[in-house]
XYZ file of C-alpha atoms in Angstrom:
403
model
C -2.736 -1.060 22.221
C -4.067 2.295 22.227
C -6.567 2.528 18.875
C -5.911 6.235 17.526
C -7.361 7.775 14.199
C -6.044 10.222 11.661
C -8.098 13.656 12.065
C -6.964 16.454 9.600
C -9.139 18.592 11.688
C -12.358 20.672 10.898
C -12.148 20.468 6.979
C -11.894 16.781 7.496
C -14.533 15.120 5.669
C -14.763 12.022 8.231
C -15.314 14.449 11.162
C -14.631 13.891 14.984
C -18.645 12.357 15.666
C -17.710 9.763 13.055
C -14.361 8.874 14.799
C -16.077 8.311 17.910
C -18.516 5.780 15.906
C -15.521 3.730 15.342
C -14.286 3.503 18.901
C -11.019 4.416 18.096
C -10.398 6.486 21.605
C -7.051 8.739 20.213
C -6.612 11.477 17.790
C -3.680 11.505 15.710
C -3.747 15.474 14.346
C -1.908 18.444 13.550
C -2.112 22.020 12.931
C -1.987 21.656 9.111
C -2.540 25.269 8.283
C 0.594 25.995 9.912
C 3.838 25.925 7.383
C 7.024 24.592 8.251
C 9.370 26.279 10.226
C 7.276 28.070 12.482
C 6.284 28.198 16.451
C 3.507 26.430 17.266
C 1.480 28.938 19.902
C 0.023 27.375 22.936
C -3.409 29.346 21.651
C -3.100 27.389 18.286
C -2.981 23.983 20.236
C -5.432 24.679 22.921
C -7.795 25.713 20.316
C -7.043 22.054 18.569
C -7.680 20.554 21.564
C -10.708 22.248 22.580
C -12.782 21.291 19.416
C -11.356 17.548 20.080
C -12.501 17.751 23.879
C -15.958 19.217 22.665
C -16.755 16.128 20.849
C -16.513 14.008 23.801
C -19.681 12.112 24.939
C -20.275 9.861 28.182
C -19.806 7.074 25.555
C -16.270 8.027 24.425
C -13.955 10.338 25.056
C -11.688 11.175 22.388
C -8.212 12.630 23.101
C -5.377 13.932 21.248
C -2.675 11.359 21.672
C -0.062 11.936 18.549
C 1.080 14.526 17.011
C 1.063 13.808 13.272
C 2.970 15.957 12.288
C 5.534 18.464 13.839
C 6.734 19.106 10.123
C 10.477 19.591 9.722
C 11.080 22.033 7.210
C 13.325 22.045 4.236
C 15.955 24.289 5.736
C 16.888 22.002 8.135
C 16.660 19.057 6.260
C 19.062 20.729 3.652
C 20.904 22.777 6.030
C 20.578 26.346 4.493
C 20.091 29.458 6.307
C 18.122 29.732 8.658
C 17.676 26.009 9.582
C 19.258 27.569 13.473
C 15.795 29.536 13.750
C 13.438 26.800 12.311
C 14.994 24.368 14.818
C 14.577 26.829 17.908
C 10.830 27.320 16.605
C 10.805 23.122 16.571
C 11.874 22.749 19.650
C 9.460 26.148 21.002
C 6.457 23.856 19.498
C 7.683 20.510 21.432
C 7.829 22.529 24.551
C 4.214 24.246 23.672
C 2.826 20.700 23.254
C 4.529 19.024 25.971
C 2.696 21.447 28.591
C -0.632 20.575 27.248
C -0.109 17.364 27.665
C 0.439 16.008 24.223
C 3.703 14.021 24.342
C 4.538 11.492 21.229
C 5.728 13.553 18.206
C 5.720 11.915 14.678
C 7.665 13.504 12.606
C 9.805 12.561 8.798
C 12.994 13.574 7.498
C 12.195 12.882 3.261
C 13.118 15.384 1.020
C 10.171 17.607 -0.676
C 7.974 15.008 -1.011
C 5.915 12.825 1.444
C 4.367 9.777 0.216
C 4.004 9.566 -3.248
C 1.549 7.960 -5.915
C 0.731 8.223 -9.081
C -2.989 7.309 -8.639
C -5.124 8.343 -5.990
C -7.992 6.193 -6.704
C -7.147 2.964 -9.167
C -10.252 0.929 -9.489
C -9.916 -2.252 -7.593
C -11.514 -5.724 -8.991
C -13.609 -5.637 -5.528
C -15.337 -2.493 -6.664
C -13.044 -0.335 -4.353
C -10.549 2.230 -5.255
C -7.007 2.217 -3.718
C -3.991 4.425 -4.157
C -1.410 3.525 -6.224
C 1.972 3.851 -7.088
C 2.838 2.850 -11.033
C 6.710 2.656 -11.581
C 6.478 3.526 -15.157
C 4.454 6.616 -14.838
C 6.605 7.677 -11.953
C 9.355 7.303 -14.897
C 7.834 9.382 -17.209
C 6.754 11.804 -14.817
C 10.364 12.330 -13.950
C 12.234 12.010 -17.438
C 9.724 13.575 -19.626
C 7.275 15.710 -17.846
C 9.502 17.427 -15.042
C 12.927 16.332 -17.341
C 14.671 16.296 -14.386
C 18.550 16.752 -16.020
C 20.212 13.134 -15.906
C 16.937 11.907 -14.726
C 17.304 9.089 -16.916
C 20.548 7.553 -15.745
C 19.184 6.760 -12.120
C 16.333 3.964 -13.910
C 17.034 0.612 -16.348
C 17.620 1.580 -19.786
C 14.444 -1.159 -20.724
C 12.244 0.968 -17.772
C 12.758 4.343 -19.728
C 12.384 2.730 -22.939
C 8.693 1.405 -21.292
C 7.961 4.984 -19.861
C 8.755 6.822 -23.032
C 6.235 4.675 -25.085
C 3.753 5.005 -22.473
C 4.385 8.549 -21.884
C 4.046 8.914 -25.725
C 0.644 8.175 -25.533
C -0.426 10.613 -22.619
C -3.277 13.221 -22.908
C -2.753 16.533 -21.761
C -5.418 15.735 -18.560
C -3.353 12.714 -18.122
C -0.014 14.603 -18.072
C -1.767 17.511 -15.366
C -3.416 14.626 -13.162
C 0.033 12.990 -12.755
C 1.229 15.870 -11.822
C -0.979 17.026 -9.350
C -0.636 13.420 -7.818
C 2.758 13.542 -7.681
C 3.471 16.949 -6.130
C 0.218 17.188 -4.458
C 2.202 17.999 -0.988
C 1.439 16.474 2.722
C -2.419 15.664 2.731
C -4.309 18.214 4.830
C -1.297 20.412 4.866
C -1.698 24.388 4.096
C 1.363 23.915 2.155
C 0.613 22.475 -1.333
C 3.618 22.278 -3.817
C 3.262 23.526 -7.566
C 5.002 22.316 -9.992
C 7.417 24.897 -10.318
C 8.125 24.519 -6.664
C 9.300 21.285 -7.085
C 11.493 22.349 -9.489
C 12.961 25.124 -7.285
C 12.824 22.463 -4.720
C 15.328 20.306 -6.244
C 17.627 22.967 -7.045
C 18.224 23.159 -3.205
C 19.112 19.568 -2.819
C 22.199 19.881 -5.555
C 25.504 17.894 -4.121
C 22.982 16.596 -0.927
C 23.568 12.860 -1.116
C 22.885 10.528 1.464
C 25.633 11.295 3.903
C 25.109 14.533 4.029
C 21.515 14.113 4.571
C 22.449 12.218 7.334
C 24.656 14.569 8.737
C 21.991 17.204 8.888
C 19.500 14.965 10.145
C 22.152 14.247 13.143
C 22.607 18.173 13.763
C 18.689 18.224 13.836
C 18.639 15.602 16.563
C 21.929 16.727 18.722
C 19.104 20.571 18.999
C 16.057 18.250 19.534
C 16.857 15.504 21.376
C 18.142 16.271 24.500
C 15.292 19.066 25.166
C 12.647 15.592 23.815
C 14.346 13.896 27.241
C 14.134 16.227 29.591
C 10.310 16.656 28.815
C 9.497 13.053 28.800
C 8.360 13.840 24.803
C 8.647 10.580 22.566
C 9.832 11.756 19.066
C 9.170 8.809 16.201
C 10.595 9.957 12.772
C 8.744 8.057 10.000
C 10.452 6.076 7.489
C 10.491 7.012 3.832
C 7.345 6.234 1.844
C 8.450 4.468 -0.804
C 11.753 3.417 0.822
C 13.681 4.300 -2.269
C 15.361 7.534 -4.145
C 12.912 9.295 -5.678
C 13.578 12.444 -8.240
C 17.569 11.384 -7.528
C 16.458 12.711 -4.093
C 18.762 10.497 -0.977
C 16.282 8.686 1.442
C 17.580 7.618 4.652
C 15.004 5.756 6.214
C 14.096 2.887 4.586
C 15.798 -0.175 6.189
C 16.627 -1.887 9.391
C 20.592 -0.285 8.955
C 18.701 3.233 8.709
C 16.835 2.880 11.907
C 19.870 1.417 14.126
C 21.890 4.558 13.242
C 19.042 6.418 14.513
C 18.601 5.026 17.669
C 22.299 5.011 17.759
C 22.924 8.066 17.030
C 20.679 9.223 20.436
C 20.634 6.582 22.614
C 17.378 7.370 24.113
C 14.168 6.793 24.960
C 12.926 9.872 23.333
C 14.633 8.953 20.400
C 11.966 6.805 18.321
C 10.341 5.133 15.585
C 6.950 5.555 14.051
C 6.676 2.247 12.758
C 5.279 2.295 9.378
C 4.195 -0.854 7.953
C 3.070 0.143 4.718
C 6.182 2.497 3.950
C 8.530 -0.272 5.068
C 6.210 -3.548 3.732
C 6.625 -1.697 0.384
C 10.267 -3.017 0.143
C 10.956 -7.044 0.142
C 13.940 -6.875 1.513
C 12.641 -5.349 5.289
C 11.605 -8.260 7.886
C 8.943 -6.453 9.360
C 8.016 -9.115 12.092
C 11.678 -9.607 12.989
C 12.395 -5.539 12.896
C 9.725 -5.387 15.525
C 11.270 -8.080 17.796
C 14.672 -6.061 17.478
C 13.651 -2.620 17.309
C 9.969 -2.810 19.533
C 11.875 -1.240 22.738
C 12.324 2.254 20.487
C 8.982 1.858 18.829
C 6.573 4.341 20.024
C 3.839 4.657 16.970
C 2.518 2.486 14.468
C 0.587 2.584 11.270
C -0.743 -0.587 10.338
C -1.507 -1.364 6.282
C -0.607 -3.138 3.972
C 0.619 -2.851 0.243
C 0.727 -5.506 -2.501
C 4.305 -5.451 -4.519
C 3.957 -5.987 -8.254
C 7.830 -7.229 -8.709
C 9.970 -8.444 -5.866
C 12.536 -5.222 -6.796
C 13.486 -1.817 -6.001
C 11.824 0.219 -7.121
C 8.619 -1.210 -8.185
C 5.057 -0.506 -8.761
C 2.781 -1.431 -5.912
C -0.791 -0.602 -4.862
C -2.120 -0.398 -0.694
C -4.095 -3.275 -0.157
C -6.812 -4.247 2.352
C -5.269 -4.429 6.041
C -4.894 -8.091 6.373
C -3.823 -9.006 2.617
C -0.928 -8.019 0.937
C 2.477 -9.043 1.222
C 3.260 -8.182 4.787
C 2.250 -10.875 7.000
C -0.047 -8.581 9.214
C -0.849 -11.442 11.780
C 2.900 -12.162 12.792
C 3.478 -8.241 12.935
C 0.886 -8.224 15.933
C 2.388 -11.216 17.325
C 5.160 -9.005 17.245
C 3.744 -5.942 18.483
C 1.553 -7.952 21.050
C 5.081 -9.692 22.539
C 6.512 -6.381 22.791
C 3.904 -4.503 24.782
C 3.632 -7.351 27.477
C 7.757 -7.115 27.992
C 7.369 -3.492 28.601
C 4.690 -4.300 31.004
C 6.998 -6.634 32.647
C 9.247 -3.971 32.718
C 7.148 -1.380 34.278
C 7.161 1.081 31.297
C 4.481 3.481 31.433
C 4.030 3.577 27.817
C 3.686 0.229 27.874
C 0.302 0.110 25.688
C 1.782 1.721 22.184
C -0.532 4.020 19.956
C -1.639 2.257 16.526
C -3.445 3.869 13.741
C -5.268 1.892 11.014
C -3.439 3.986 7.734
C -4.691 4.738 4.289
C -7.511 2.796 3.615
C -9.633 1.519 0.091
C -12.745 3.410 -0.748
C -15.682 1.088 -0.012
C -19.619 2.044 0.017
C -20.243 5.681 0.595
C -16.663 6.535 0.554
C -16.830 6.818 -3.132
C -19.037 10.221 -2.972
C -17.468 11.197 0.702
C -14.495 12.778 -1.559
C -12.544 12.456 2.267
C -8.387 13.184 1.915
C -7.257 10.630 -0.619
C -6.358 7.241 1.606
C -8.049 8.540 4.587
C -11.544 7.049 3.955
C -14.107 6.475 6.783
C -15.625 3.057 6.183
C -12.131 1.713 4.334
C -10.341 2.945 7.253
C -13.162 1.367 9.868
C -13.211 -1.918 8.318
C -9.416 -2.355 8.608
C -9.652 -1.073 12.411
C -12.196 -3.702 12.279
C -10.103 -6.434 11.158
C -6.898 -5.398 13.352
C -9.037 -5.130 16.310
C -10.086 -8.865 15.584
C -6.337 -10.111 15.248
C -5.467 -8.160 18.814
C -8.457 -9.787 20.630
C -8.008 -13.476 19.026
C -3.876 -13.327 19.627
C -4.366 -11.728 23.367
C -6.955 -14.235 24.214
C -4.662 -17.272 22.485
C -1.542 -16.042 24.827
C -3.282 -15.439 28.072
C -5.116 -19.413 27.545
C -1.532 -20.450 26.861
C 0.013 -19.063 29.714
């Protein structure tokens, strides 16, 4: 397992001498003040990887091992002019990357929105803060803030009923706080979405429903793919996060059926998952143990978290949980994980030893006044490292005895 770390590069509040601290060896990074839809120069990424080499010590030498992420705009994903153009610059920017050596490409396909929570720091009964997602002020958010038209329809009458009383008794800082949490954009991105843009946003996904998501997100992959295999690149599309509709926006990968029809689709090794466990945990009806067992061979990324459900439903309000608590069974997932990498040893793979991130994190200690990108704490972040670290070691050392 190779231990990576999210760096959203010099503005980053946890900077690159406190990644090495943590002995985390791979950076996970981006060129966030890039938009969407544009090449990525090889000056741009040498530059990127030049302030990553320059914090190398003889201790530890970090390196940029993921691309997170090669953002795919919303042309493409809704298949307007000039999605042709923004898929040439795509593949322009794999082919930059790929001849400096960077090589595993994480990358989503959601509409608008990336994650999404309503709360970016919800007071914990530890003392910590975690992000949060609250299904009823998602609700009023979308029916009475935004008034998305027909918004209404796509949630239980008794849910709207619930939001509309609640919403009701919203201040105005409440109303512009939800907001901002909502539509805040892709942390560390250049590219933050306003309200209004949102809005306009929408208006582009009119008549887009699942299928024909899907059918762009196949024209996206007949460009990419092929080019992805002939440079040895690993791409690893993300699942949604939450796995649901959201805004009566189609999500298409959210569930064991989603991810066969994308390794289907391509039938190739650079055809991938990033392997979400938070995103994917959030939903009760994904076996995430037994997903790694059947999909592991096309997993080639993995963020490891956890969430804690409040219903056993879809949708539902949830909130991201310490590493090893929650409701996804985080020890079996390494089992899982563990199994996989020593069959592609077996095999002779080369990327045998899979990149893992420890993702979001609570705010613990002096993350409280760090004000880092909301979820990507230091210490929060380094304790669950910590604790996965632990599970690796103790399950490695149990298998090898056993053998």
């Amino acid at each position: 397992m190779i231990e990576t770390w999210r760096w959203f590069g010099p503005t980053d509040k946890v900077t690159l001498n406190d990644i090495r601290q943590t002995g985390a060896s791979g950076i996970v990074t981006s060129l966030y003040h890039l938009e969407p839809g544009i090449v990525w120069k090889k000056e741009e990424i040498s530059s990127r990887l030049v302030e990553i080499a320059e914090s190398k010590s003889h201790l530890t030498n970090l390196s940029w091992q993921v691309v997170e992420s090669l953002p795919v705009s919303e042309v493409i994903k809704t298949g307007a002019h000039p999605r042709d153009e923004h898929i040439k610059a795509w593949i322009e920017s794999m082919e930059n990357l790929s001849e400096l050596g960077i090589n595993v490409i994480c990358y989503n396909f959601m509409p608008i929105l990336d994650w999404t929570r309503t709360e970016l720091a919800a007071p914990m009964p530890s003392g910590a803060t975690a992000m949060y997602f609250d299904l009823l002020d998602f609700i009023a958010f979308d029916c009475f803030i935004l008034e998305r038209m027909d918004a209404q329809n796509d949630y239980e009458k008794q849910l709207v009923d619930k939001a509309k009383h609640r919403f009701e008794g919203f201040s105005k800082e409440k109303k512009l706080i939800l907001s901002k949490n909502i539509t805040a954009g892709l942390p560390g991105a250049g590219e933050t979405l306003t309200f209004q843009e949102v809005k306009r946003r929408l208006d582009g996904y009119s008549g887009i429903d699942a299928d024909k998501l899907r059918e762009n997100f196949k024209y996206f992959l007949d460009a990419v793919v092929p080019t992805a295999e002939k440079l040895g690149v690993r791409l690893c599309c993300h699942p949604d996060d939450p796995p649901w509709p959201l805004l009566g926006l189609p999500r298409i990968m959210s569930t064991e059926e989603d991810y066969n029809w994308l390794v289907n689709v391509h039938p190739s090794k650079a055809n991938g998952i990033t392997f979400c466990t938070g995103s994917l945990g959030t939903s009760f009806e994904n076996d995430l143990p037994g997903m790694v067992s059947r999909l592991g061979k096309h997993i080639h990324f993995f963020h490891l978290r956890n969430v804690t459900r409040e219903q056993e439903s879809i949708p539902t309000s949830f909130y991201e949980d310490e590493h090893l608590s929650g409701n996804s069974d985080m020890i079996e997932i390494i089992s899982a994980i563990i199994r996989e990498e020593n069959r592609r040893k077996a095999e002779g793979r080369e990327d045998w030893s899979i990149p893992m991130r420890p993702d979001h994190g609570q705010n613990i200690l002096d993350d409280h006044g760090r004000n880092a990108m909301p979820g990507y704490p230091a210490i929060g972040r380094l304790k669950g490292l910590a604790e996965l670290r632990g599970v690796f070691k103790a399950l490695e050392h149990k298998m090898c005895t056993e053998e």
